[in-house]
PDB file of N, CA and C in Angstrom:
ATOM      1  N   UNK A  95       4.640 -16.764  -3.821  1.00 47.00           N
ATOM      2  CA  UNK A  95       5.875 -16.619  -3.100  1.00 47.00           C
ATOM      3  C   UNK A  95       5.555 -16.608  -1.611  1.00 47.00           C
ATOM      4  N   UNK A  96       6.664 -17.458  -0.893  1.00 50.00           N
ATOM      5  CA  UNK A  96       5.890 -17.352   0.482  1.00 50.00           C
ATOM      6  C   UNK A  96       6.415 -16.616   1.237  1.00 50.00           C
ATOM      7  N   UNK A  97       6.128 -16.469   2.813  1.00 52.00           N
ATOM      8  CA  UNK A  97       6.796 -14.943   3.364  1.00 52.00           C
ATOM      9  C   UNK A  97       8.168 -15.406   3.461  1.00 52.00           C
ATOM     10  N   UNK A  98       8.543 -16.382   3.601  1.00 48.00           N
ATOM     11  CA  UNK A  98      10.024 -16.507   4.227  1.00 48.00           C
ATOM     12  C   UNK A  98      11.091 -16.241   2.666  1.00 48.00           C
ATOM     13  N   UNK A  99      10.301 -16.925   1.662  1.00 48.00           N
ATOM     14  CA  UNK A  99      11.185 -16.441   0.233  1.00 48.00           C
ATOM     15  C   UNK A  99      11.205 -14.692   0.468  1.00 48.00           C
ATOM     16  N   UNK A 100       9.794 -13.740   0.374  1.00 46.00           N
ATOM     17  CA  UNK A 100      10.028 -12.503   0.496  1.00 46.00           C
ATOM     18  C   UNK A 100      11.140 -12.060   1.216  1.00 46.00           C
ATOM     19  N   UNK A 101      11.414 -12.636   2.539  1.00 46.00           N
ATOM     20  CA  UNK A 101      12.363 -12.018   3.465  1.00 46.00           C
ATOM     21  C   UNK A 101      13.837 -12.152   2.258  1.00 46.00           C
ATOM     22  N   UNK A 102      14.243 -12.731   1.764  1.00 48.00           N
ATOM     23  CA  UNK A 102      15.241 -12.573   1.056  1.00 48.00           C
ATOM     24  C   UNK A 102      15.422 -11.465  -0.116  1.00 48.00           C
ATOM     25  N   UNK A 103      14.171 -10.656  -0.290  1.00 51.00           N
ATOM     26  CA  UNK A 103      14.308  -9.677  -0.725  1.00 51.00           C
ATOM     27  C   UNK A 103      14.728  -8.306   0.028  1.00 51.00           C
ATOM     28  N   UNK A 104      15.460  -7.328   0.088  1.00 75.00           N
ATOM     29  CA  UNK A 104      15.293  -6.269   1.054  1.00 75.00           C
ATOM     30  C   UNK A 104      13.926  -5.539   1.013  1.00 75.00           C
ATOM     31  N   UNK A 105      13.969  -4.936  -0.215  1.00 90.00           N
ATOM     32  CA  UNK A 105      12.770  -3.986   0.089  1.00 90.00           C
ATOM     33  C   UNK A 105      11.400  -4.572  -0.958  1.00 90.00           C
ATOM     34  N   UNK A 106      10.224  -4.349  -0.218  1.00 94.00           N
ATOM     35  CA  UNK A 106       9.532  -5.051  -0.339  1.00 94.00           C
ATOM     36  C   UNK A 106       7.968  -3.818  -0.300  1.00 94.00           C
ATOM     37  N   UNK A 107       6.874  -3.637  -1.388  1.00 96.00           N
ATOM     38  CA  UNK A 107       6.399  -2.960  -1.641  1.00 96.00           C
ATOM     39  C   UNK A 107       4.486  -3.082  -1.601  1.00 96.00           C
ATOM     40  N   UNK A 108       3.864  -2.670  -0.454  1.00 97.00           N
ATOM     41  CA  UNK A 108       2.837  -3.476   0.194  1.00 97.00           C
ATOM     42  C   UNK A 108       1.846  -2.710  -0.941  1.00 97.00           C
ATOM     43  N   UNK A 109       0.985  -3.240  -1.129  1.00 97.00           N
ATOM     44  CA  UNK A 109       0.054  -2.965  -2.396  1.00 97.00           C
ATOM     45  C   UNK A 109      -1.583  -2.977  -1.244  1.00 97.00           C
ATOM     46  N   UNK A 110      -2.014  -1.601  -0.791  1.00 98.00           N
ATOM     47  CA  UNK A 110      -3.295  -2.211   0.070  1.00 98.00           C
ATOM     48  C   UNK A 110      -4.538  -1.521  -0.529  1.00 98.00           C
ATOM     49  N   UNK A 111      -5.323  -2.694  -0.842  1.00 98.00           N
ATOM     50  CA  UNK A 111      -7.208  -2.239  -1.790  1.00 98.00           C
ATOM     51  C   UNK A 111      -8.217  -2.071  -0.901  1.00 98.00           C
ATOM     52  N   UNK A 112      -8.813  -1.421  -1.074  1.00 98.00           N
ATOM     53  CA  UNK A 112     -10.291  -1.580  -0.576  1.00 98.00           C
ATOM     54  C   UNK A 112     -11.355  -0.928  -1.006  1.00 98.00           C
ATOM     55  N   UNK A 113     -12.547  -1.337  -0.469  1.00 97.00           N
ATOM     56  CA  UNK A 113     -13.825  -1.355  -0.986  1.00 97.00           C
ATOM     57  C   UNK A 113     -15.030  -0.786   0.296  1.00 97.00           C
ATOM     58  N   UNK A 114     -14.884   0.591   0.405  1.00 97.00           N
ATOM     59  CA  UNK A 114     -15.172   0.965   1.734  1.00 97.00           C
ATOM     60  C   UNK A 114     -17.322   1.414   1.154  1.00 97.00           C
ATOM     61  N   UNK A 115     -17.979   1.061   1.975  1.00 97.00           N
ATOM     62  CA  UNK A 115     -19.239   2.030   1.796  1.00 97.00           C
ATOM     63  C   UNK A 115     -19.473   3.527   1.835  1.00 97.00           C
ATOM     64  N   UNK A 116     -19.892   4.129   1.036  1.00 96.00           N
ATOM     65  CA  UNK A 116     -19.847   5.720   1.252  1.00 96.00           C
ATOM     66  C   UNK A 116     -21.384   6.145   1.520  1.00 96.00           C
ATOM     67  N   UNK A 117     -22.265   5.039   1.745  1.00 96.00           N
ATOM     68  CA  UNK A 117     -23.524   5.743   1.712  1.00 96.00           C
ATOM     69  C   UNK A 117     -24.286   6.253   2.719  1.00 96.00           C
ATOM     70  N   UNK A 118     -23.486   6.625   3.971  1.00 97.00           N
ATOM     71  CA  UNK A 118     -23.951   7.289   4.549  1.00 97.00           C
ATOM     72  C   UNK A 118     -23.075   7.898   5.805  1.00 97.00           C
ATOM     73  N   UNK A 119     -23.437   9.292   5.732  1.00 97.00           N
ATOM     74  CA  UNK A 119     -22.389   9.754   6.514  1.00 97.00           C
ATOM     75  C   UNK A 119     -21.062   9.195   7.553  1.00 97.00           C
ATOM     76  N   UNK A 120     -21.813   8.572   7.971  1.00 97.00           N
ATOM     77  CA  UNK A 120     -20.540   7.616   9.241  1.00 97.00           C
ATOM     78  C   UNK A 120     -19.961   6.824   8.045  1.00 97.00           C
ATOM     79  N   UNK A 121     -20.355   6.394   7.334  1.00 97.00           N
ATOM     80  CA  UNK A 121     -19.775   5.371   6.282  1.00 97.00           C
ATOM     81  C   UNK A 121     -18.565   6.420   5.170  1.00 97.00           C
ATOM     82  N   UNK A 122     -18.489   7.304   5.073  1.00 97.00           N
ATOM     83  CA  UNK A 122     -18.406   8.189   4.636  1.00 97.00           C
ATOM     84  C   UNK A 122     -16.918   8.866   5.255  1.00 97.00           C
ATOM     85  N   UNK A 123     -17.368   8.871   7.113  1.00 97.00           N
ATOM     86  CA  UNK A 123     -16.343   9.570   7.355  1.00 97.00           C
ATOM     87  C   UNK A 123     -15.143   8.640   8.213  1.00 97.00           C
ATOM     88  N   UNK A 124     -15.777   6.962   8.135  1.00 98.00           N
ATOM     89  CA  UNK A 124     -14.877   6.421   8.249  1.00 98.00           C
ATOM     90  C   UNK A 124     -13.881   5.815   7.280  1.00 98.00           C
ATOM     91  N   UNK A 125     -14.282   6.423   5.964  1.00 97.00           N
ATOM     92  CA  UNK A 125     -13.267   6.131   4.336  1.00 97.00           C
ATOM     93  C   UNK A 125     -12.373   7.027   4.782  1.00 97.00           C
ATOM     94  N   UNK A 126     -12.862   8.484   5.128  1.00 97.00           N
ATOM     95  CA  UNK A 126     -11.842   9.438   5.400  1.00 97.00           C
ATOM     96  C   UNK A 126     -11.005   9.763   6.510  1.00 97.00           C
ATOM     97  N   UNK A 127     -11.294   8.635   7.178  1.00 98.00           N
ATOM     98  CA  UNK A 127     -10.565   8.370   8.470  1.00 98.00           C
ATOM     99  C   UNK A 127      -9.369   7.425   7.826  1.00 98.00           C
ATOM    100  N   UNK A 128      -9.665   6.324   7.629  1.00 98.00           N
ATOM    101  CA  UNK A 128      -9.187   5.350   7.038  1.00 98.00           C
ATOM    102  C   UNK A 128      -7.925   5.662   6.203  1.00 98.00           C
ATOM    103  N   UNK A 129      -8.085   6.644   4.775  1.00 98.00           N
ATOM    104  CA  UNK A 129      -7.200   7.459   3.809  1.00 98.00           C
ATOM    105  C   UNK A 129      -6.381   7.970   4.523  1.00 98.00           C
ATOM    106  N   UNK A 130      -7.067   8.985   5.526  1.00 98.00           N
ATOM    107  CA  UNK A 130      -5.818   9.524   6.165  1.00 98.00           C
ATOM    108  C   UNK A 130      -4.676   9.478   7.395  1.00 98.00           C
ATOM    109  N   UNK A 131      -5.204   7.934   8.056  1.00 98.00           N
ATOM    110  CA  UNK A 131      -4.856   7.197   8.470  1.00 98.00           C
ATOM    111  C   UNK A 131      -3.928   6.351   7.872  1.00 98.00           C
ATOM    112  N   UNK A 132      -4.150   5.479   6.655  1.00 98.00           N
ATOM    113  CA  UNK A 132      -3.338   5.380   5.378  1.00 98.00           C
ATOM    114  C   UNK A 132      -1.867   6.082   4.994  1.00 98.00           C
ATOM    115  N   UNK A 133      -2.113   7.653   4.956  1.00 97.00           N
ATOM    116  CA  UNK A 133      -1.237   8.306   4.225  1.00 97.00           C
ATOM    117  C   UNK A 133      -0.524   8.608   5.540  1.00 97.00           C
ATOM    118  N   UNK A 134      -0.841   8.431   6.586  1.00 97.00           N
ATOM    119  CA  UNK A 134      -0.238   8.808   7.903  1.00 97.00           C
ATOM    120  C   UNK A 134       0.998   8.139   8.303  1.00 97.00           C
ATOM    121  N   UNK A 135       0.789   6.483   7.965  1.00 96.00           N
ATOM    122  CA  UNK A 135       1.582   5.736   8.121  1.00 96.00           C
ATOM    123  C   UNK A 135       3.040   5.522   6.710  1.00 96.00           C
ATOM    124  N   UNK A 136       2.474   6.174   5.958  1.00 95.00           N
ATOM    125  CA  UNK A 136       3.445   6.078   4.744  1.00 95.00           C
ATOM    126  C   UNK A 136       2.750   6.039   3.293  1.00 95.00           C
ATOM    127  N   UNK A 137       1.616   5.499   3.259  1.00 97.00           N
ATOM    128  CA  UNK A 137       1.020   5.168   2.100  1.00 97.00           C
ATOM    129  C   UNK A 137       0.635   6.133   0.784  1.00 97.00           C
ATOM    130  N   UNK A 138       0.786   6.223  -0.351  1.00 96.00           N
ATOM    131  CA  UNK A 138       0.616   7.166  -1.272  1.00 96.00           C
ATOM    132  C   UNK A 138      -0.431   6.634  -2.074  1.00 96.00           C
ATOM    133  N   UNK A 139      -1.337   7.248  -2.864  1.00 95.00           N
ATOM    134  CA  UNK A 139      -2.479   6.604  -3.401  1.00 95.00           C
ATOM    135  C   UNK A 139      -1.210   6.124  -5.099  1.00 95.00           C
ATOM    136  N   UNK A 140      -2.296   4.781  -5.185  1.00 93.00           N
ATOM    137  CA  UNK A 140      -1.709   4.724  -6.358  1.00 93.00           C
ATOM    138  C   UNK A 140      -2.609   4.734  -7.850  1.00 93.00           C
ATOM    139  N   UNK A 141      -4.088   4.274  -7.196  1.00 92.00           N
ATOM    140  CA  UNK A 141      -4.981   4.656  -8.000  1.00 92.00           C
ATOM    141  C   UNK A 141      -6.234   4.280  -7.150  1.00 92.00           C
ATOM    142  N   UNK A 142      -7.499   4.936  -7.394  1.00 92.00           N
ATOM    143  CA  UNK A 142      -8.722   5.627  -6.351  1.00 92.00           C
ATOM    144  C   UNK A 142      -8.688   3.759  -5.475  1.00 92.00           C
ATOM    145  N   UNK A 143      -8.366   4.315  -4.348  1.00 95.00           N
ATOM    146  CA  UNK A 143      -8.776   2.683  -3.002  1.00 95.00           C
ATOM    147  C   UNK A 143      -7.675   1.865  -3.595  1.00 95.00           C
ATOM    148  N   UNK A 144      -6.426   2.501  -4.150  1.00 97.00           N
ATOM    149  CA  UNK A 144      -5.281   1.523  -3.995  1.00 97.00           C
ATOM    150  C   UNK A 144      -4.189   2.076  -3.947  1.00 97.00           C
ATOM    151  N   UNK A 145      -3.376   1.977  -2.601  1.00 97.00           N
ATOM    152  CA  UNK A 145      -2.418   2.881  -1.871  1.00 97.00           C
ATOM    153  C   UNK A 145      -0.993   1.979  -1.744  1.00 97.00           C
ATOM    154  N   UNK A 146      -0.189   2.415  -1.815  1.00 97.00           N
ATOM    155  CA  UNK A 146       1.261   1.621  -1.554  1.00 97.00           C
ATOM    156  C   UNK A 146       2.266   1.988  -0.974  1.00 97.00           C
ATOM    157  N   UNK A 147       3.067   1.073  -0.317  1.00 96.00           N
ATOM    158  CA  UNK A 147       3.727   1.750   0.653  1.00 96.00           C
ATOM    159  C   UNK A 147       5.455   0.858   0.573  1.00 96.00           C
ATOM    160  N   UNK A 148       6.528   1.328   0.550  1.00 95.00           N
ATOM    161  CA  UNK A 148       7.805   0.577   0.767  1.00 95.00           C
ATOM    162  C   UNK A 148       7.912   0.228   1.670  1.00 95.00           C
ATOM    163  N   UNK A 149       8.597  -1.038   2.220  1.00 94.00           N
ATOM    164  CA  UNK A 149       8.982  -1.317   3.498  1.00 94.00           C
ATOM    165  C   UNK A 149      10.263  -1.966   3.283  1.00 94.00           C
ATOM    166  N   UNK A 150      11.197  -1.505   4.088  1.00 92.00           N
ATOM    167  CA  UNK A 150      12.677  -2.353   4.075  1.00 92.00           C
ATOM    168  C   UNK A 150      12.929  -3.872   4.432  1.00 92.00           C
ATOM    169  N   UNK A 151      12.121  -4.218   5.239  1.00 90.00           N
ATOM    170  CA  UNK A 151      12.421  -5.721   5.816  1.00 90.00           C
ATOM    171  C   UNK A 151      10.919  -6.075   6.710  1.00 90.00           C
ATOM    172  N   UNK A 152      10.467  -7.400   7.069  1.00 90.00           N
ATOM    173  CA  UNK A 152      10.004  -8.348   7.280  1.00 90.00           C
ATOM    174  C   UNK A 152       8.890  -7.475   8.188  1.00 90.00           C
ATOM    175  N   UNK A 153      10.258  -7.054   8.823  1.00 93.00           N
ATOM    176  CA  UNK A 153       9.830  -6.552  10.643  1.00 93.00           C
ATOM    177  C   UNK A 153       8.692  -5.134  10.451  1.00 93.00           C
ATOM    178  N   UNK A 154       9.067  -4.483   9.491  1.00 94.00           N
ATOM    179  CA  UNK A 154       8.567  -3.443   8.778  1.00 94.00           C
ATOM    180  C   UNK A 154       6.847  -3.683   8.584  1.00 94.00           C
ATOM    181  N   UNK A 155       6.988  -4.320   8.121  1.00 95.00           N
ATOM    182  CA  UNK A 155       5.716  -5.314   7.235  1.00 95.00           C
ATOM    183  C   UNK A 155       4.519  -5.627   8.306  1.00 95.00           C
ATOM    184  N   UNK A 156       5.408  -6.187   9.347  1.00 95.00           N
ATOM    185  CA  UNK A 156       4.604  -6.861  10.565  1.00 95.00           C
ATOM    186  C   UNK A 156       3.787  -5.805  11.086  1.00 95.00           C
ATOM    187  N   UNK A 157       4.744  -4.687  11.719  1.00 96.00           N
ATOM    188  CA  UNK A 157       4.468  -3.477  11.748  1.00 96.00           C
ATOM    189  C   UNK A 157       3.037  -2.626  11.017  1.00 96.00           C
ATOM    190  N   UNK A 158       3.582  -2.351  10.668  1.00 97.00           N
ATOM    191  CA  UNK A 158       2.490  -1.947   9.509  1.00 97.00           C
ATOM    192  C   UNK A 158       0.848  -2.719   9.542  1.00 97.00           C
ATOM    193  N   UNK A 159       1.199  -4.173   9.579  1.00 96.00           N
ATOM    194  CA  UNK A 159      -0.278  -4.686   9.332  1.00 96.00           C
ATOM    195  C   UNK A 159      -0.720  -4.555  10.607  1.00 96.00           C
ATOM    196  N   UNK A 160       0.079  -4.913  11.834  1.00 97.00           N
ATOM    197  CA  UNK A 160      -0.766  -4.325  13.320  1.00 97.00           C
ATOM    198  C   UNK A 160      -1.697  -3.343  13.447  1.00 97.00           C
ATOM    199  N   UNK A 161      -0.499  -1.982  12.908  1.00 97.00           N
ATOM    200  CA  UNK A 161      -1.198  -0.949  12.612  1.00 97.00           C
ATOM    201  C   UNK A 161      -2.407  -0.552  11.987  1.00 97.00           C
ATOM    202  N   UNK A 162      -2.352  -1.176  10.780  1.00 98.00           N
ATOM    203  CA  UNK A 162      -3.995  -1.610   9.779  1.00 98.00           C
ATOM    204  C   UNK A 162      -4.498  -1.924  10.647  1.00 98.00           C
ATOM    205  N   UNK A 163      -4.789  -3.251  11.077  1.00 97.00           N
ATOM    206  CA  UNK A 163      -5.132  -3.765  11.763  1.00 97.00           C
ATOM    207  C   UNK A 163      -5.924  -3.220  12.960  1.00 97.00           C
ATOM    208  N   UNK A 164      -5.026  -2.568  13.646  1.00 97.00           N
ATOM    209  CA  UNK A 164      -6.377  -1.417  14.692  1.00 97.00           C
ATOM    210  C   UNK A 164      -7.060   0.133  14.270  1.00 97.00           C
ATOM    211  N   UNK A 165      -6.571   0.023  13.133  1.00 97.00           N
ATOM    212  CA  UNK A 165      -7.281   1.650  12.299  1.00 97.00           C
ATOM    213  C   UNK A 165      -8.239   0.835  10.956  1.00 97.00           C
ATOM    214  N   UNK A 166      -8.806  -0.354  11.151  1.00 97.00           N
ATOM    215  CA  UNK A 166     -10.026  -0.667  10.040  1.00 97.00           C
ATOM    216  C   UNK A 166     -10.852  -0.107  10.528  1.00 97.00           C
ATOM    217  N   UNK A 167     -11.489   0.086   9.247  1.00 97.00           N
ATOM    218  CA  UNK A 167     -13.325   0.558   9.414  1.00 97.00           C
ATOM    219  C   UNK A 167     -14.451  -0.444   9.505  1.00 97.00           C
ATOM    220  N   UNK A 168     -15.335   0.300  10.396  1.00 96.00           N
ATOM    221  CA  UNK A 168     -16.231  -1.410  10.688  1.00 96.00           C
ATOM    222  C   UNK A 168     -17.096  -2.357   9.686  1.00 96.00           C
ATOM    223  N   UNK A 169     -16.908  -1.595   8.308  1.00 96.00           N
ATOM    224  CA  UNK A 169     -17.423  -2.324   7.433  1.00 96.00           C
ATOM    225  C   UNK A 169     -16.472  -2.257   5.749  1.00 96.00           C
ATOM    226  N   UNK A 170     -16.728  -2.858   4.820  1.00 97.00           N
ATOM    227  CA  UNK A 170     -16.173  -2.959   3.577  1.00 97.00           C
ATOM    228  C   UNK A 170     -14.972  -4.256   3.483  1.00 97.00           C
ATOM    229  N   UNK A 171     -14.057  -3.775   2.627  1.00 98.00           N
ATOM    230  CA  UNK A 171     -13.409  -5.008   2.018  1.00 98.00           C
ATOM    231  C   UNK A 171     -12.096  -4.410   2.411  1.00 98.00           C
ATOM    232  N   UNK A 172     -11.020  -4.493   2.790  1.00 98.00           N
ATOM    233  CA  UNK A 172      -9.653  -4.277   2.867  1.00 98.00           C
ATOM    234  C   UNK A 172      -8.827  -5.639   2.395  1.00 98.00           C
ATOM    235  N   UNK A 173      -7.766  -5.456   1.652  1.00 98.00           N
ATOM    236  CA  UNK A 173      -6.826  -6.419   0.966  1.00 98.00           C
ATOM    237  C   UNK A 173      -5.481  -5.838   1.115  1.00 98.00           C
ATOM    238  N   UNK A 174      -4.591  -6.907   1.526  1.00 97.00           N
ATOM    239  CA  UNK A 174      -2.872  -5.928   1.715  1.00 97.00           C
ATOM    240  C   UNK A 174      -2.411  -7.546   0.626  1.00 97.00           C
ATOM    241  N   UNK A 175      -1.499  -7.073   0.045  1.00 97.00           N
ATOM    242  CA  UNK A 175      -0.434  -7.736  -0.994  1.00 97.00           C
ATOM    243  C   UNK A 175       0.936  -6.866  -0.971  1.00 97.00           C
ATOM    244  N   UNK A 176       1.869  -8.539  -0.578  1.00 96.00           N
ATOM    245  CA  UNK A 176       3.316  -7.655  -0.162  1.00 96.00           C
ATOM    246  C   UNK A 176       3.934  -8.432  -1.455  1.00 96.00           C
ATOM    247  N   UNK A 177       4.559  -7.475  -2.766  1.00 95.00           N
ATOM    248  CA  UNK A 177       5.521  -8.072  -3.205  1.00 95.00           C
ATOM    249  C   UNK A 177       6.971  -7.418  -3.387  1.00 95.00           C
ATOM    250  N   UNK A 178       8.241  -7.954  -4.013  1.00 93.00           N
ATOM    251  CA  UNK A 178       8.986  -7.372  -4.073  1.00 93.00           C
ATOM    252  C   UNK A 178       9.204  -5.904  -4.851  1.00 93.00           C
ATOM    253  N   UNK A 179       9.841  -5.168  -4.422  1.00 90.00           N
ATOM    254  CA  UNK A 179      10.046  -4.146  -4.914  1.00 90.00           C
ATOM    255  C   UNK A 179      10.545  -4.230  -6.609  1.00 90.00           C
ATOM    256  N   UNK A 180      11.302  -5.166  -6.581  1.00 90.00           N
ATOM    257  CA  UNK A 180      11.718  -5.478  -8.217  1.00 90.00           C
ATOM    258  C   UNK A 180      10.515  -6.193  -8.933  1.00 90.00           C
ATOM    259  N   UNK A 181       9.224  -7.024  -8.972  1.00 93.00           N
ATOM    260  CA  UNK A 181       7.906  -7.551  -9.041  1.00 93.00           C
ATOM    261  C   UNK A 181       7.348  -6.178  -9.075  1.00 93.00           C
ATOM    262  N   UNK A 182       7.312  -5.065  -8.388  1.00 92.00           N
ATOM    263  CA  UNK A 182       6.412  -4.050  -8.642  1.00 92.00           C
ATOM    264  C   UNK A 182       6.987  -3.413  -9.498  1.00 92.00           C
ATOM    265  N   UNK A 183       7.896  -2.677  -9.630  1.00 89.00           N
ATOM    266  CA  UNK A 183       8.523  -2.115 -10.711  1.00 89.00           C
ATOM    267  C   UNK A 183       8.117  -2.814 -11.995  1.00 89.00           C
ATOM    268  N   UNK A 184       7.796  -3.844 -12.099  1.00 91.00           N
ATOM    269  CA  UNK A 184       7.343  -4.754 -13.246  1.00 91.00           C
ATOM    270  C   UNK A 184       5.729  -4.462 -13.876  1.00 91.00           C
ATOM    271  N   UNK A 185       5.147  -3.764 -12.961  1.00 89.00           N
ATOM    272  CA  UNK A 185       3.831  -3.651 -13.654  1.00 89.00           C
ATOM    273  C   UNK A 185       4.097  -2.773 -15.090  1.00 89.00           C
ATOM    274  N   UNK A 186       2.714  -3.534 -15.903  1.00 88.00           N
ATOM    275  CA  UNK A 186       2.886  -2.954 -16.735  1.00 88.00           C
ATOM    276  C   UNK A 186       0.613  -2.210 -17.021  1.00 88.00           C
ATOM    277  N   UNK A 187       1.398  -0.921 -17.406  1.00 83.00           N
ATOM    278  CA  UNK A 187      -0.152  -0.010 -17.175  1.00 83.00           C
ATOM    279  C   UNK A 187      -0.469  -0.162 -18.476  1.00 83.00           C
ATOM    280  N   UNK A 188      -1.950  -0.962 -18.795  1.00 88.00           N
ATOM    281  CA  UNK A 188      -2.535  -1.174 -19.899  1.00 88.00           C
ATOM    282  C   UNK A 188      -3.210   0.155 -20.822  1.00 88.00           C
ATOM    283  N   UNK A 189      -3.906   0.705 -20.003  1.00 85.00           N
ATOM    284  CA  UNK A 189      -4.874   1.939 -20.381  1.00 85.00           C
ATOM    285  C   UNK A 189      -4.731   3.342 -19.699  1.00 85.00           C
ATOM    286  N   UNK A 190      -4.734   4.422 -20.264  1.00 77.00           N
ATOM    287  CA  UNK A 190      -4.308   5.197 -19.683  1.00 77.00           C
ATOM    288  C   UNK A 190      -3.100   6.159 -19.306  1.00 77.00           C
ATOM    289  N   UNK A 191      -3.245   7.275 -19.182  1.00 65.00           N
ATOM    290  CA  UNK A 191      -1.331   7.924 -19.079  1.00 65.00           C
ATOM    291  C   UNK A 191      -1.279   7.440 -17.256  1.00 65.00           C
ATOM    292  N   UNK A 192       0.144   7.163 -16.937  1.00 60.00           N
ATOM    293  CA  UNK A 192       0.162   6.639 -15.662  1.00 60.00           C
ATOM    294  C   UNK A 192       1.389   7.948 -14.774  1.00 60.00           C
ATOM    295  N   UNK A 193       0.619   8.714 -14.332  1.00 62.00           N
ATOM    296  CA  UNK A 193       1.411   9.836 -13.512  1.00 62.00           C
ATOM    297  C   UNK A 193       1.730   9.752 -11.976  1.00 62.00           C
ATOM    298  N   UNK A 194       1.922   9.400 -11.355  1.00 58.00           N
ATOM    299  CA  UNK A 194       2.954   9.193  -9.347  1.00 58.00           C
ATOM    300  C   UNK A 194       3.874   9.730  -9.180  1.00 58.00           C
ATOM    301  N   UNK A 195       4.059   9.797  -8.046  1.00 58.00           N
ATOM    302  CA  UNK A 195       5.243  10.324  -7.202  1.00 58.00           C
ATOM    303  C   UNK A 195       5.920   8.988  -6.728  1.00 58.00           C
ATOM    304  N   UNK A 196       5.545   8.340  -7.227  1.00 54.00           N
ATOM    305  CA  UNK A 196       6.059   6.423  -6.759  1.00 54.00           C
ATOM    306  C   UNK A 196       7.469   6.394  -7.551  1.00 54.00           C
ATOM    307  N   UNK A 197       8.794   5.803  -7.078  1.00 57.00           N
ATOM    308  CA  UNK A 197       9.918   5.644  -7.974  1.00 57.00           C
ATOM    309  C   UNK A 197       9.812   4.349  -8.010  1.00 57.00           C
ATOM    310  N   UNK A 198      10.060   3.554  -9.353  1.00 55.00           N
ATOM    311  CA  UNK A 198      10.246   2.248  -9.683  1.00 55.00           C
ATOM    312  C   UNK A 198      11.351   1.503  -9.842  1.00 55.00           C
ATOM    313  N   UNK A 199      12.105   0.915  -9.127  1.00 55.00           N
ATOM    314  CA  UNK A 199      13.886   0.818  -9.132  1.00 55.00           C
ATOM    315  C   UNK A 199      13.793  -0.533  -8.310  1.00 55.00           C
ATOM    316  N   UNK A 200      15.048  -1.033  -8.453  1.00 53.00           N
ATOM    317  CA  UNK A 200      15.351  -2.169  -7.396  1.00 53.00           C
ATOM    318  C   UNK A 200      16.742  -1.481  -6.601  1.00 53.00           C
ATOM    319  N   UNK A 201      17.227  -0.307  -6.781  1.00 54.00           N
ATOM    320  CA  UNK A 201      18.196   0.269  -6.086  1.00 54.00           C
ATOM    321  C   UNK A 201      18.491   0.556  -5.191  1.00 54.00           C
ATOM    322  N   UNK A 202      19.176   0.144  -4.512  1.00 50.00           N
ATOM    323  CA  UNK A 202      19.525   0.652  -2.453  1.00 50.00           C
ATOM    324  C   UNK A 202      19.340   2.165  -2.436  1.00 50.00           C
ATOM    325  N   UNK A 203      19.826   2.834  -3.571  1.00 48.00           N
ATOM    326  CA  UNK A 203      19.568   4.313  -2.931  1.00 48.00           C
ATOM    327  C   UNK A 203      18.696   4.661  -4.178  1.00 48.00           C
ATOM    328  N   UNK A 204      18.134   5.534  -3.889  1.00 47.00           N
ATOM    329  CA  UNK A 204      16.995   6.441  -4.532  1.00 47.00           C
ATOM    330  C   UNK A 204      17.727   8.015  -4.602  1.00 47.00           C
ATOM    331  N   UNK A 205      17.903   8.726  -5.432  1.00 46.00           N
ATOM    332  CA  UNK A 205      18.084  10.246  -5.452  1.00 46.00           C
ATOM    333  C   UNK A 205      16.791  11.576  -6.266  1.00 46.00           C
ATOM    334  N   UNK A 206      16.094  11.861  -5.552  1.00 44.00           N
ATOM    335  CA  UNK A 206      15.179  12.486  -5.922  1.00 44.00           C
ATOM    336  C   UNK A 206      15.866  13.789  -6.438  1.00 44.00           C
TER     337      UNK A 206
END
């Protein structure tokens, strides 16, 4: 799907992985820079080095990756995947009991 199809979705649900080094202290405390840098901006873990975040529109999105963008760590793997919010709600969890604070809906409003 390309970005301009996404924009016709409203809300849109960024999926970001990575693959950070832990083996040695600085390596270590830039994962934990990184995480909480992560959760700073919105992101909730969704399972260990894979965090997700809602975004309402395009502009949102842009946003956001800037932001990544000057809070990487100087080494490992980082991956961002934007799909629709109705596409994520679609996963389906093979193995495992699957417990979050993540709501799965295509609904304008949410009521917690």
């Amino acid at each position: 799907m390309s970005h301009s199809q996404m924009s016709t979705y409203r809300y849109m649900r960024s999926i970001l992985m990575f693959d950070l080094p832990t083996l040695t202290a600085a390596n270590r405390r830039h994962y934990r820079q990184f995480v909480k840098f992560l959760k700073s901006i919105g992101f909730i873990m969704f399972q260990e080095s894979v965090y997700v975040k809602l975004s309402v529109n395009d502009a949102a999105i842009d946003r956001m990756r800037k932001a990544i963008d000057a809070h990487l760590p100087p080494k490992g793997m980082v991956s961002l995947l934007t799909v629709t919010e109705k596409q994520f709600a679609g996963i389906e969890n093979l193995l495992g009991e699957f417990t979050t604070d993540i709501v799965h809906t295509d609904k304008k409003v949410v009521e917690l």
